[in-house]
Structure formats: C-alpha cells, structure tokens
mmCIF file of C-alpha atoms in Angstrom:
data_model
loop_
_atom_site.group_PDB
_atom_site.id
_atom_site.type_symbol
_atom_site.label_atom_id
_atom_site.label_comp_id
_atom_site.label_asym_id
_atom_site.label_seq_id
_atom_site.Cartn_x
_atom_site.Cartn_y
_atom_site.Cartn_z
ATOM 1 C CA MET A 12 -5.076 -7.446 -5.330
ATOM 2 C CA GLU A 13 -7.103 -10.642 -5.617
ATOM 3 C CA THR A 14 -7.134 -13.022 -2.667
ATOM 4 C CA GLY A 15 -5.156 -16.191 -3.284
ATOM 5 C CA MET A 16 -3.034 -14.511 -5.969
ATOM 6 C CA MET A 17 0.668 -15.293 -5.754
ATOM 7 C CA ILE A 18 3.145 -12.442 -5.836
ATOM 8 C CA ALA A 19 6.270 -13.536 -7.673
ATOM 9 C CA SER A 20 8.330 -10.341 -7.782
ATOM 10 C CA LEU A 21 8.867 -7.046 -6.018
ATOM 11 C CA ILE A 22 7.399 -5.269 -9.057
ATOM 12 C CA GLU A 23 4.184 -7.286 -8.669
ATOM 13 C CA PHE A 24 4.126 -6.457 -4.953
ATOM 14 C CA PHE A 25 4.292 -2.706 -5.584
ATOM 15 C CA GLU A 26 1.718 -2.951 -8.381
ATOM 16 C CA GLY A 27 -0.648 -4.945 -6.174
ATOM 17 C CA PHE A 28 -0.179 -2.764 -3.100
ATOM 18 C CA PRO A 29 0.524 0.764 -4.366
ATOM 19 C CA ASP A 30 -0.656 2.429 -1.146
ATOM 20 C CA GLU A 31 -2.079 1.884 2.332
ATOM 21 C CA GLU A 32 -5.653 1.833 1.021
ATOM 22 C CA ALA A 33 -4.879 -1.158 -1.202
ATOM 23 C CA CYS A 34 -3.466 -3.042 1.804
ATOM 24 C CA GLU A 35 -6.526 -2.163 3.891
ATOM 25 C CA GLY A 36 -8.798 -3.323 1.074
ATOM 26 C CA TYR A 37 -6.972 -6.630 0.834
ATOM 27 C CA LEU A 38 -7.082 -7.141 4.600
ATOM 28 C CA LEU A 39 -10.814 -6.391 4.616
ATOM 29 C CA GLU A 40 -11.407 -8.820 1.744
ATOM 30 C CA VAL A 41 -9.425 -11.601 3.417
ATOM 31 C CA GLY A 42 -10.673 -10.974 6.955
ATOM 32 C CA HIS A 43 -14.325 -10.358 6.080
ATOM 33 C CA PRO A 44 -15.099 -12.174 2.806
ATOM 34 C CA SER A 45 -18.874 -11.794 3.250
ATOM 35 C CA GLY A 46 -18.587 -8.179 4.374
ATOM 36 C CA TRP A 47 -17.984 -6.516 7.717
ATOM 37 C CA HIS A 48 -20.214 -7.485 10.660
ATOM 38 C CA CYS A 49 -20.355 -5.766 14.054
ATOM 39 C CA SER A 50 -18.839 -7.974 16.750
ATOM 40 C CA ARG A 51 -21.186 -6.489 19.353
ATOM 41 C CA CYS A 52 -24.670 -6.515 17.738
ATOM 42 C CA GLY A 53 -24.110 -8.412 14.475
ATOM 43 C CA GLY A 54 -25.155 -5.422 12.382
ATOM 44 C CA VAL A 55 -23.948 -5.137 8.803
ATOM 45 C CA ARG A 56 -24.388 -1.394 8.330
ATOM 46 C CA SER A 57 -21.127 0.360 9.000
ATOM 47 C CA GLY A 58 -19.034 3.327 8.062
ATOM 48 C CA ARG A 59 -15.293 3.800 7.840
ATOM 49 C CA ILE A 60 -13.787 6.236 10.302
ATOM 50 C CA ARG A 61 -11.811 8.702 8.237
ATOM 51 C CA GLY A 62 -8.048 8.616 8.752
ATOM 52 C CA ARG A 63 -8.155 5.413 10.835
ATOM 53 C CA ARG A 64 -8.304 1.687 10.135
ATOM 54 C CA GLU A 65 -11.614 1.417 11.927
ATOM 55 C CA PHE A 66 -15.271 0.799 11.260
ATOM 56 C CA GLN A 67 -18.215 2.086 13.250
ATOM 57 C CA CYS A 68 -21.474 0.164 13.409
ATOM 58 C CA ARG A 69 -24.405 2.352 12.397
ATOM 59 C CA ASP A 70 -26.770 0.342 14.592
ATOM 60 C CA CYS A 71 -24.993 0.344 17.975
ATOM 61 C CA GLY A 72 -22.065 2.755 17.435
ATOM 62 C CA HIS A 73 -19.407 0.147 18.309
ATOM 63 C CA GLN A 74 -16.004 0.884 16.784
ATOM 64 C CA THR A 75 -13.585 -1.841 15.802
ATOM 65 C CA SER A 76 -10.246 -1.900 14.060
ATOM 66 C CA LEU A 77 -9.630 -3.604 10.747
ATOM 67 C CA THR A 78 -6.601 -5.315 12.292
ATOM 68 C CA VAL A 79 -8.361 -6.877 15.313
ATOM 69 C CA GLY A 80 -7.622 -10.588 15.446
ATOM 70 C CA THR A 81 -4.702 -10.368 13.025
ATOM 71 C CA MET A 82 -0.968 -10.322 13.558
ATOM 72 C CA PHE A 83 -1.120 -6.573 12.832
ATOM 73 C CA GLU A 84 -3.256 -5.808 15.903
ATOM 74 C CA ASN A 85 -1.729 -3.211 18.271
ATOM 75 C CA SER A 86 0.921 -2.257 15.726
ATOM 76 C CA HIS A 87 1.402 1.309 14.581
ATOM 77 C CA LEU A 88 3.419 0.345 11.513
ATOM 78 C CA PRO A 89 1.613 0.972 8.225
ATOM 79 C CA LEU A 90 0.119 -2.179 6.709
ATOM 80 C CA ARG A 91 2.197 -1.671 3.587
ATOM 81 C CA LYS A 92 5.390 -2.005 5.628
ATOM 82 C CA TRP A 93 4.032 -5.169 7.234
ATOM 83 C CA PHE A 94 3.068 -6.612 3.849
ATOM 84 C CA LEU A 95 6.501 -5.775 2.455
ATOM 85 C CA ALA A 96 8.160 -7.379 5.495
ATOM 86 C CA ILE A 97 6.164 -10.556 4.908
ATOM 87 C CA TYR A 98 7.102 -10.538 1.240
ATOM 88 C CA LEU A 99 10.812 -10.073 2.024
ATOM 89 C CA ALA A 100 10.801 -12.720 4.762
ATOM 90 C CA THR A 101 9.112 -15.348 2.617
ATOM 91 C CA HIS A 102 10.714 -14.825 -0.802
ATOM 92 C CA ASP A 103 14.343 -15.514 -0.064
ATOM 93 C CA LYS A 104 15.282 -19.119 0.603
ATOM 94 C CA ARG A 105 17.935 -17.911 3.042
ATOM 95 C CA GLY A 106 15.437 -15.824 5.017
ATOM 96 C CA ILE A 107 16.222 -12.358 6.304
ATOM 97 C CA SER A 108 17.539 -11.252 9.670
ATOM 98 C CA ALA A 109 15.582 -8.861 11.863
ATOM 99 C CA LEU A 110 18.389 -6.311 11.509
ATOM 100 C CA ALA A 111 18.391 -6.493 7.699
ATOM 101 C CA LEU A 112 14.592 -6.303 7.672
ATOM 102 C CA SER A 113 14.560 -3.242 9.926
ATOM 103 C CA LYS A 114 17.063 -1.524 7.627
ATOM 104 C CA GLU A 115 15.045 -2.361 4.504
ATOM 105 C CA LEU A 116 11.849 -1.007 6.084
ATOM 106 C CA SER A 117 13.454 1.998 7.822
ATOM 107 C CA VAL A 118 12.196 1.043 11.261
ATOM 108 C CA THR A 119 14.251 1.219 14.427
ATOM 109 C CA THR A 120 13.599 -2.362 15.530
ATOM 110 C CA GLY A 121 12.595 -5.507 13.686
ATOM 111 C CA PRO A 122 8.894 -6.058 13.011
ATOM 112 C CA PRO A 123 8.574 -8.987 15.474
ATOM 113 C CA SER A 124 9.190 -6.656 18.416
ATOM 114 C CA THR A 125 6.374 -4.349 17.274
ATOM 115 C CA CYS A 126 3.827 -7.165 17.067
ATOM 116 C CA SER A 127 2.302 -8.171 20.378
ATOM 117 C CA SER A 128 0.932 -11.500 19.142
ATOM 118 C CA ALA A 129 4.070 -13.052 17.663
ATOM 119 C CA SER A 130 7.402 -13.887 19.190
ATOM 120 C CA ALA A 131 10.506 -13.076 17.191
ATOM 121 C CA ARG A 132 11.257 -16.778 16.816
ATOM 122 C CA ARG A 133 7.867 -17.785 15.348
ATOM 123 C CA TRP A 134 7.162 -14.610 13.369
ATOM 124 C CA PRO A 135 8.053 -15.825 9.841
ATOM 125 C CA ARG A 136 5.977 -19.013 10.214
ATOM 126 C CA ARG A 137 2.998 -17.035 11.555
ATOM 127 C CA ALA A 138 3.331 -14.526 8.716
ATOM 128 C CA ARG A 139 3.307 -17.291 6.135
ATOM 129 C CA SER A 140 0.275 -18.999 7.652
ATOM 130 C CA LYS A 141 -1.746 -15.764 7.906
ATOM 131 C CA CYS A 142 -0.959 -14.460 4.438
ATOM 132 C CA SER A 143 -1.897 -16.985 1.775
ATOM 133 C CA MET A 144 -0.866 -14.762 -1.119
ATOM 134 C CA TRP A 145 2.785 -15.351 -0.255
ATOM 135 C CA ARG A 146 2.474 -19.089 0.180
ATOM 136 C CA SER A 147 4.847 -21.185 -1.782
ATOM 137 C CA LYS A 148 5.275 -24.849 -0.866
ATOM 138 C CA SER A 149 8.969 -24.939 -1.674
ATOM 139 C CA MET A 150 9.554 -21.610 0.094
ATOM 140 C CA THR A 151 7.661 -22.743 3.204
ATOM 141 C CA ARG A 152 9.544 -26.044 3.430
ATOM 142 C CA THR A 153 12.918 -24.323 2.997
ATOM 143 C CA SER A 154 12.176 -21.678 5.625
ATOM 144 C CA GLU A 155 10.778 -24.154 8.136
ATOM 145 C CA ARG A 156 13.830 -26.364 7.661
ATOM 146 C CA ALA A 157 16.074 -23.351 8.319
ATOM 147 C CA GLU A 158 14.080 -22.451 11.465
ATOM 148 C CA GLU A 159 14.388 -26.037 12.747
ATOM 149 C CA ASP A 160 18.142 -25.986 12.116
ATOM 150 C CA GLY A 161 18.462 -22.685 13.946
ATOM 151 C CA ALA A 162 19.434 -20.793 10.791
ATOM 152 C CA GLY A 163 17.623 -18.019 9.009
ATOM 153 C CA GLY A 164 19.557 -14.986 10.124
ATOM 154 C CA ARG A 165 18.967 -15.225 13.856
#
C-alpha cells in the first residue's frame, strides 16, 4: 500500500492490507520514511525480531516496537484490526458506535478502551489525523460536525 493513497472501498482495503505484514510495512513506511533509526544511539543497522513488531539495533542492542509513538502503542490488537476499525469509523458519514465496531471486529470491547493514548470521545478524530490514507475532506467535516453535535453513535 502506497502512502497517501486513498482507500475508497472495503475491497481496496483488503487488497491493500491482505495480512499483518502489509500493515506493519505500511506503518514502518509512514513512521520511518527515511528508514528505521535507533532512538538510543542513532544507529541505522537493525534487525526485525521474529514474531514481534520490534526492531533491535545491531550497534547497541536496544529493542523498540514499531508502534511506539503511535495510537497503536500498548495495544495487543493486530494492526489489521486497528486499520479496519479506522476504515469503518471514517467511511460512513453517520459514524459507527463502539458497540457496532466491537461486533464487526470480534473484540470484547470497543477499540478506544484498548488504546491507552486516546479517549473514547476523541478516538475517531485522532484516527483520522494519524492515518492520512483515510482522509477525506467531506468525510472529516461530516464526522467532526457529528462529534460537535454529540452524535455519531455515542
């Protein structure tokens, strides 16, 4: 999935993000456009830790998560579920309630409660601002208007 590319349909979403690796690749591309750098020593040589969303610096051995500094930090939900939640929350002019979203994603509680950095009230706005591929001016204005009016499935 190219950065800045708009996703217009659910079919395009599943084609662009067929698995967790595609989501991780996109997050790496967006979060580190010039490549990964160690936050401790500034080194650029790294290796992926197998089975985890982490990198290890080959110079100092520091390990860091791909999701550090993002709204996905400290969440155990797969990135693909998060990406799908963002898509669903931003592509319906009426919005989606946390209950409906949790049913669609087969999680026991709504995604806002699993994200330490976002409150349930501000979650859709934060998701839109962090994920440019789902930005749509008309969609953003409609959703923000609904949030201001107290609507949007809350």
